Coordinates of C-alpha atoms and ligand atoms in Angstrom, one line a residue:
M1 CA -27.3 73.1 -62.4
I2 CA -30.1 71.8 -60.6
K3 CA -28.1 68.7 -59.6
V4 CA -25.4 70.7 -57.5
L5 CA -28.5 72.6 -56.2
L6 CA -30.0 69.5 -54.8
I7 CA -26.8 68.2 -53.8
F8 CA -25.8 71.1 -51.7
L9 CA -29.5 71.2 -49.9
A10 CA -29.1 66.8 -48.8
T11 CA -25.7 68.1 -47.4
L12 CA -28.1 70.5 -45.2
C13 CA -30.8 68.5 -45.1
P14 CA -30.5 64.7 -45.2
T15 CA -33.6 63.6 -45.4
I16 CA -33.7 65.0 -49.3
S17 CA -33.0 62.6 -51.8
I18 CA -31.9 63.3 -55.1
A19 CA -33.7 60.0 -57.1
D20 CA -32.8 61.4 -60.1
S21 CA -32.2 59.7 -63.4
D22 CA -27.8 60.3 -63.3
D23 CA -27.8 57.8 -60.6
K24 CA -30.0 55.3 -62.5
I25 CA -27.3 52.3 -64.3
V26 CA -27.9 50.5 -66.6
V27 CA -26.0 46.9 -66.8
A28 CA -26.0 44.6 -70.2
H29 CA -27.0 41.7 -69.8
R30 CA -24.5 39.2 -71.0
G31 CA -23.2 41.7 -72.7
A32 CA -25.2 43.2 -76.2
S33 CA -27.0 40.2 -76.1
G34 CA -30.0 41.6 -78.1
Y35 CA -27.8 41.9 -81.2
L36 CA -24.8 39.7 -81.2
P37 CA -24.2 36.2 -79.7
E38 CA -24.6 36.4 -75.4
H39 CA -21.3 36.4 -73.3
T40 CA -18.8 37.0 -76.6
L41 CA -15.9 39.7 -76.2
A42 CA -17.7 41.0 -79.0
A43 CA -21.3 41.5 -77.6
K44 CA -19.0 43.1 -74.7
A45 CA -17.1 45.6 -77.0
M46 CA -21.3 46.5 -78.4
A47 CA -22.3 47.4 -75.4
Y48 CA -19.5 49.3 -73.7
A49 CA -19.8 51.6 -77.2
M50 CA -23.6 51.7 -76.3
G51 CA -22.7 53.5 -73.4
A52 CA -23.6 50.5 -70.8
D53 CA -22.8 51.6 -67.0
Y54 CA -21.9 48.1 -65.7
I55 CA -21.4 44.9 -67.9
E56 CA -22.4 41.3 -67.0
Q57 CA -19.7 38.2 -66.3
D58 CA -21.8 34.4 -65.9
V59 CA -19.0 32.7 -64.4
V60 CA -18.3 28.7 -64.8
M61 CA -15.3 26.6 -64.5
S62 CA -13.3 24.6 -66.6
K63 CA -12.4 21.1 -66.1
D64 CA -9.2 22.6 -65.5
D65 CA -10.1 25.4 -63.5
H66 CA -10.7 28.5 -65.5
L67 CA -13.2 30.6 -64.8
L68 CA -15.5 30.9 -67.9
V69 CA -17.7 33.6 -68.6
L70 CA -20.7 31.3 -69.7
H71 CA -24.4 31.7 -68.5
D72 CA -25.0 28.1 -68.3
H73 CA -22.9 25.4 -66.8
Y74 CA -23.4 23.1 -69.9
L75 CA -22.6 24.0 -73.2
D76 CA -24.9 23.1 -75.3
R77 CA -27.0 25.5 -75.6
V78 CA -25.0 28.4 -77.3
S79 CA -22.2 26.1 -79.4
D80 CA -21.9 23.3 -81.4
V81 CA -20.1 20.7 -78.4
M82 CA -23.1 18.3 -79.5
T83 CA -21.3 17.8 -83.3
V84 CA -17.2 18.2 -81.9
F85 CA -17.9 15.9 -78.6
P86 CA -20.9 14.2 -79.7
E87 CA -19.8 11.4 -76.9
R88 CA -18.9 13.5 -73.7
F89 CA -22.6 14.3 -72.3
R90 CA -24.4 13.3 -68.7
E91 CA -27.7 12.4 -68.7
I92 CA -29.7 14.2 -66.6
N93 CA -33.5 13.9 -66.4
G94 CA -33.6 12.1 -69.4
K95 CA -32.0 14.5 -70.9
K96 CA -28.4 15.3 -72.7
R97 CA -26.2 17.5 -71.5
W98 CA -22.6 18.8 -72.2
F99 CA -21.0 20.1 -68.8
A100 CA -18.3 22.6 -68.9
I101 CA -16.8 21.5 -66.3
D102 CA -16.5 17.8 -68.2
F103 CA -13.9 20.0 -71.0
T104 CA -10.4 21.8 -70.6
L105 CA -10.1 25.4 -71.7
A106 CA -8.8 24.1 -74.6
E107 CA -11.0 22.1 -75.5
I108 CA -13.8 24.5 -75.1
R109 CA -11.5 27.0 -77.7
Q110 CA -12.3 24.5 -80.5
L111 CA -16.3 24.9 -80.1
R112 CA -18.1 27.7 -81.8
I113 CA -20.4 29.9 -80.1
S114 CA -23.6 31.0 -81.3
E115 CA -26.9 33.0 -80.4
G116 CA -28.8 30.5 -78.1
F117 CA -30.9 28.3 -79.5
A118 CA -33.2 25.4 -78.3
V119 CA -33.2 21.7 -79.9
S120 CA -36.1 20.3 -81.5
P121 CA -37.6 17.5 -80.9
S122 CA -36.7 17.1 -77.1
K123 CA -33.8 14.5 -77.7
N124 CA -30.9 16.8 -77.1
D125 CA -28.4 16.1 -79.7
A126 CA -27.0 16.9 -83.3
S127 CA -29.7 15.3 -85.0
G128 CA -32.4 17.8 -83.9
E129 CA -33.7 20.5 -85.4
F130 CA -32.0 23.7 -83.8
K131 CA -34.6 26.2 -83.2
A132 CA -33.2 30.2 -82.1
N133 CA -34.4 31.4 -79.2
Y134 CA -35.6 35.2 -79.9
S135 CA -36.7 35.2 -83.5
Q136 CA -35.0 39.1 -84.3
R137 CA -31.4 37.8 -82.8
F138 CA -28.0 37.3 -84.8
P139 CA -28.5 34.4 -86.8
L140 CA -27.4 30.9 -85.6
F141 CA -23.9 29.5 -86.3
K142 CA -22.9 32.9 -87.9
S143 CA -19.4 34.5 -88.3
R144 CA -16.5 33.3 -85.5
F145 CA -16.9 33.2 -81.5
Q146 CA -15.4 31.6 -78.6
V147 CA -15.9 31.5 -75.3
A148 CA -13.6 33.9 -73.5
T149 CA -12.4 34.0 -69.9
L150 CA -13.0 35.4 -66.8
E151 CA -9.6 37.0 -67.1
E152 CA -9.9 37.9 -70.7
E153 CA -13.4 39.6 -70.3
I154 CA -11.8 41.8 -67.1
E155 CA -8.6 43.0 -69.4
L156 CA -11.0 43.8 -72.4
I157 CA -13.4 46.5 -70.1
Q158 CA -10.0 47.9 -68.3
G159 CA -8.3 48.1 -72.1
L160 CA -11.2 50.4 -72.6
N161 CA -11.3 52.4 -69.6
K162 CA -8.0 53.0 -70.4
S163 CA -8.3 54.1 -74.1
T164 CA -11.8 55.9 -73.8
G165 CA -11.2 57.4 -70.4
R166 CA -14.9 56.6 -69.2
N167 CA -15.0 53.7 -65.9
V168 CA -17.3 51.1 -67.4
G169 CA -17.7 48.5 -64.0
I170 CA -18.2 44.4 -64.1
Y171 CA -21.0 42.5 -62.7
P172 CA -19.9 39.2 -62.3
E173 CA -22.4 36.4 -61.0
I174 CA -21.1 33.0 -59.4
K175 CA -23.2 30.8 -61.3
S176 CA -24.3 27.6 -59.3
P177 CA -21.6 27.7 -56.1
W178 CA -23.4 24.9 -54.8
F179 CA -22.9 22.4 -58.1
H180 CA -18.8 23.6 -58.4
R181 CA -18.8 23.0 -54.6
H182 CA -20.5 19.8 -55.0
E183 CA -17.8 18.6 -58.1
G184 CA -14.8 19.9 -55.6
K185 CA -14.2 23.2 -57.0
D186 CA -14.4 26.6 -55.3
I187 CA -15.7 29.3 -57.6
S188 CA -16.1 32.0 -54.8
Q189 CA -12.5 31.4 -54.0
A190 CA -11.6 31.3 -57.6
V191 CA -13.3 34.0 -58.3
L192 CA -12.9 36.3 -55.7
T193 CA -9.3 35.6 -56.3
T194 CA -9.1 36.8 -59.8
L195 CA -11.2 39.8 -59.3
K196 CA -8.6 40.9 -56.4
K197 CA -5.7 40.7 -58.6
Y198 CA -7.6 43.1 -61.0
G199 CA -8.2 45.5 -58.2
Y200 CA -11.2 45.1 -57.4
T201 CA -11.6 45.2 -53.4
N202 CA -13.7 47.9 -51.6
K203 CA -17.2 49.0 -52.1
S204 CA -16.6 51.7 -53.6
D205 CA -14.7 49.8 -57.0
M206 CA -17.1 49.8 -60.1
I207 CA -18.0 46.1 -59.1
F208 CA -21.1 44.2 -57.6
L209 CA -20.8 41.0 -57.1
Q210 CA -23.9 38.7 -57.1
S211 CA -25.2 34.8 -56.9
F212 CA -28.5 33.6 -56.1
D213 CA -27.1 31.6 -53.7
P214 CA -27.9 33.1 -50.3
I215 CA -25.9 30.5 -48.5
E216 CA -22.9 31.5 -50.5
L217 CA -23.6 34.9 -50.5
Q218 CA -23.0 34.6 -46.8
R219 CA -20.0 32.7 -46.7
I220 CA -18.6 35.4 -48.8
R221 CA -19.3 38.2 -46.4
K222 CA -18.3 36.4 -43.8
T223 CA -15.3 34.5 -44.5
L224 CA -13.9 34.5 -48.0
M225 CA -13.8 38.1 -48.3
P226 CA -12.4 39.1 -44.9
A227 CA -10.1 36.5 -45.2
L228 CA -8.6 38.2 -48.7
K229 CA -9.0 41.8 -47.4
M230 CA -12.1 42.5 -49.7
D231 CA -15.0 44.2 -49.3
L232 CA -17.2 44.4 -52.3
K233 CA -21.0 45.2 -52.5
L234 CA -23.0 41.9 -53.6
V235 CA -26.3 41.6 -55.6
Q236 CA -28.8 38.6 -53.8
L237 CA -30.3 37.5 -57.0
I238 CA -33.9 36.1 -56.2
A239 CA -35.4 33.3 -58.0
M240 CA -38.4 31.2 -57.6
T241 CA -38.1 28.2 -55.5
D242 CA -39.7 25.8 -58.1
W243 CA -37.0 26.9 -60.6
S244 CA -34.1 24.9 -59.2
E245 CA -31.6 27.8 -59.3
T246 CA -30.2 26.7 -56.1
M247 CA -29.7 23.4 -54.9
V248 CA -29.1 22.5 -51.5
Y249 CA -27.1 18.0 -50.4
G250 CA -28.8 16.5 -48.3
T251 CA -28.7 12.9 -46.6
D252 CA -31.6 12.3 -49.2
G253 CA -30.0 14.3 -52.0
P254 CA -30.1 17.6 -53.6
K255 CA -33.8 19.8 -53.4
P256 CA -34.3 23.1 -54.1
Y257 CA -33.1 26.1 -52.0
D258 CA -36.6 27.4 -50.7
Y259 CA -36.8 31.4 -51.4
S260 CA -40.0 31.9 -49.7
W261 CA -38.6 34.0 -46.1
M262 CA -37.4 36.6 -49.4
F263 CA -41.1 37.5 -49.9
E264 CA -42.5 38.0 -46.4
A265 CA -41.8 41.3 -44.4
E266 CA -38.3 40.8 -42.7
G267 CA -36.6 38.9 -45.8
M268 CA -35.2 42.4 -47.5
K269 CA -34.1 43.1 -44.0
T270 CA -32.3 39.6 -43.6
I271 CA -30.6 39.9 -46.8
G272 CA -29.6 43.3 -46.1
E273 CA -27.7 41.7 -43.4
Y274 CA -24.8 40.3 -46.1
A275 CA -25.9 41.9 -49.1
D276 CA -26.4 45.8 -50.5
G277 CA -28.5 44.6 -53.3
V278 CA -31.5 42.6 -54.3
G279 CA -31.7 41.6 -58.1
P280 CA -35.5 40.2 -58.3
W281 CA -37.0 39.2 -61.2
M282 CA -39.2 41.6 -62.6
S283 CA -42.5 40.2 -62.3
M284 CA -41.5 39.6 -58.5
I285 CA -42.3 43.3 -58.2
I286 CA -44.8 43.6 -61.0
K287 CA -47.2 40.7 -60.9
P288 CA -47.7 39.1 -64.7
D289 CA -51.4 39.4 -64.4
S290 CA -51.1 43.0 -64.4
T291 CA -52.8 45.1 -67.3
R292 CA -51.6 48.6 -68.0
E293 CA -54.7 50.5 -66.1
N294 CA -54.2 47.9 -62.8
L295 CA -50.7 47.3 -62.0
N296 CA -50.5 44.4 -59.2
I297 CA -47.8 46.0 -57.6
S298 CA -45.8 44.1 -54.9
A299 CA -43.9 45.2 -51.9
L300 CA -40.5 44.3 -53.0
V301 CA -39.3 47.7 -53.9
E302 CA -40.3 49.8 -50.9
R303 CA -39.2 46.4 -48.6
A304 CA -36.1 46.6 -50.2
H305 CA -35.5 50.3 -49.9
A306 CA -36.1 51.0 -46.7
A307 CA -33.7 48.2 -46.0
E308 CA -31.2 50.2 -47.8
L309 CA -31.1 47.6 -50.4
K310 CA -29.7 48.4 -54.3
V311 CA -32.6 47.2 -56.6
H312 CA -31.4 45.5 -59.6
P313 CA -34.5 43.4 -61.4
Y314 CA -33.9 41.7 -64.7
T315 CA -34.5 40.7 -67.5
F316 CA -35.2 43.8 -69.8
R317 CA -36.0 42.7 -73.3
A318 CA -37.4 44.8 -76.5
D319 CA -38.1 41.4 -78.3
P320 CA -41.4 41.7 -79.2
E321 CA -41.9 38.1 -77.7
A322 CA -40.6 39.4 -74.0
L323 CA -42.8 42.1 -73.6
P324 CA -44.9 41.9 -70.9
K325 CA -48.6 42.7 -71.9
Y326 CA -49.3 45.4 -69.6
V327 CA -47.1 47.5 -71.9
A328 CA -47.3 49.1 -75.0
N329 CA -43.7 49.2 -75.8
F330 CA -40.2 48.5 -74.4
D331 CA -39.8 52.7 -73.3
D332 CA -42.8 52.3 -71.0
L333 CA -42.0 48.8 -69.5
L334 CA -38.3 51.4 -68.8
E335 CA -40.5 53.9 -68.1
L336 CA -42.6 52.1 -65.3
F337 CA -39.3 50.1 -63.1
L338 CA -37.2 52.7 -63.5
Y339 CA -39.4 56.2 -62.8
Q340 CA -43.1 55.2 -61.5
L341 CA -41.5 52.3 -59.2
N342 CA -37.6 53.7 -58.4
V343 CA -36.2 50.4 -59.0
D344 CA -32.0 51.9 -59.2
G345 CA -31.2 50.0 -62.4
V346 CA -32.1 47.4 -65.2
F347 CA -30.2 44.3 -66.7
S348 CA -30.7 44.9 -70.2
D349 CA -30.3 42.9 -73.0
F350 CA -30.6 45.9 -75.4
P351 CA -28.3 48.8 -73.1
D352 CA -28.8 51.0 -76.3
K353 CA -32.3 51.4 -75.6
A354 CA -32.4 51.0 -71.6
V355 CA -28.8 53.7 -71.6
D356 CA -30.5 56.3 -74.3
F357 CA -34.1 56.5 -71.7
V358 CA -32.0 57.5 -69.1
R359 CA -29.8 59.7 -70.7
A360 CA -33.0 61.4 -72.3
K361 CA -35.3 61.5 -68.5
S362 CA -32.0 63.1 -66.8
A363 CA -32.1 65.9 -69.9
L364 CA -35.6 66.8 -68.9
Ligands
CA401 CA1 -26.5 36.5 -65.0

């Protein structure tokens, strides 16, 4: 009732904003990845049942041009590829990597997907010791999980939308478009074509399309979407330059894209010219040197909102080793970002906890 009144008042007086809990969205980061191996259909179904508003898909391409839902453009952090195809790696900076783009979908289907792990010592092959990235999560190589295609995942979510009567959105990320294009594959064109086939065409549809690559996002906004008669909401993910998340190929080889302009006074305004939202790392908003009594808060959220951009930071994890030291617990972290700093949504590996928290706040 209060909300109805607020909406009525807001129509009379546009300066009244309705920043209540109903506006906050929970994005299931790689599915319910705190509980089941990331990006498996099981993790997506669990996230759906937990009440997530949007479910994330990271998208890479196979050798035979299938769109795969996979976080890395290599397969060796989450599968037994080192055992099944021991010789099919590329050596990158002295480390073996098994690239998804070197395998067909039929080959990738032979792999068992696992909770994520690191191999020690650093020699990255099956002779090393596998150690889980998060100690409290699903055990390594238990049960049976496979890589899904983007189409299979959209069909799962749209199928559940039909059978439950809910309207859960998708939040696909085009992974490393610079890498795919360098390998001769136009991943953005392929993703957009698939999204259109499944009815995602306009800003009013339940989708945010994200990428870390600003050059590619501008190409999507200015060239690819108009040609396909599409106009989706775009989200600029923000990285630190030294992560080498986005590379630019010049005459002297690939160099990390320089993100520093995004943190300057006009940065958000510039992003607002081609995107509808930003996905910053949470430490770009509250600096990691903060204490609960003395939070070091950046101007990012304020500048983004002034440029009419939504702010969906990543990644909200309840694992004990992942909580920032300036909060006492996970709810405290959600309270700070969603209600003190007023971000519009969160990417979380624990969608149940985030959904419960937002629902409890909106019931107040
Ligand atoms: Ca992602």
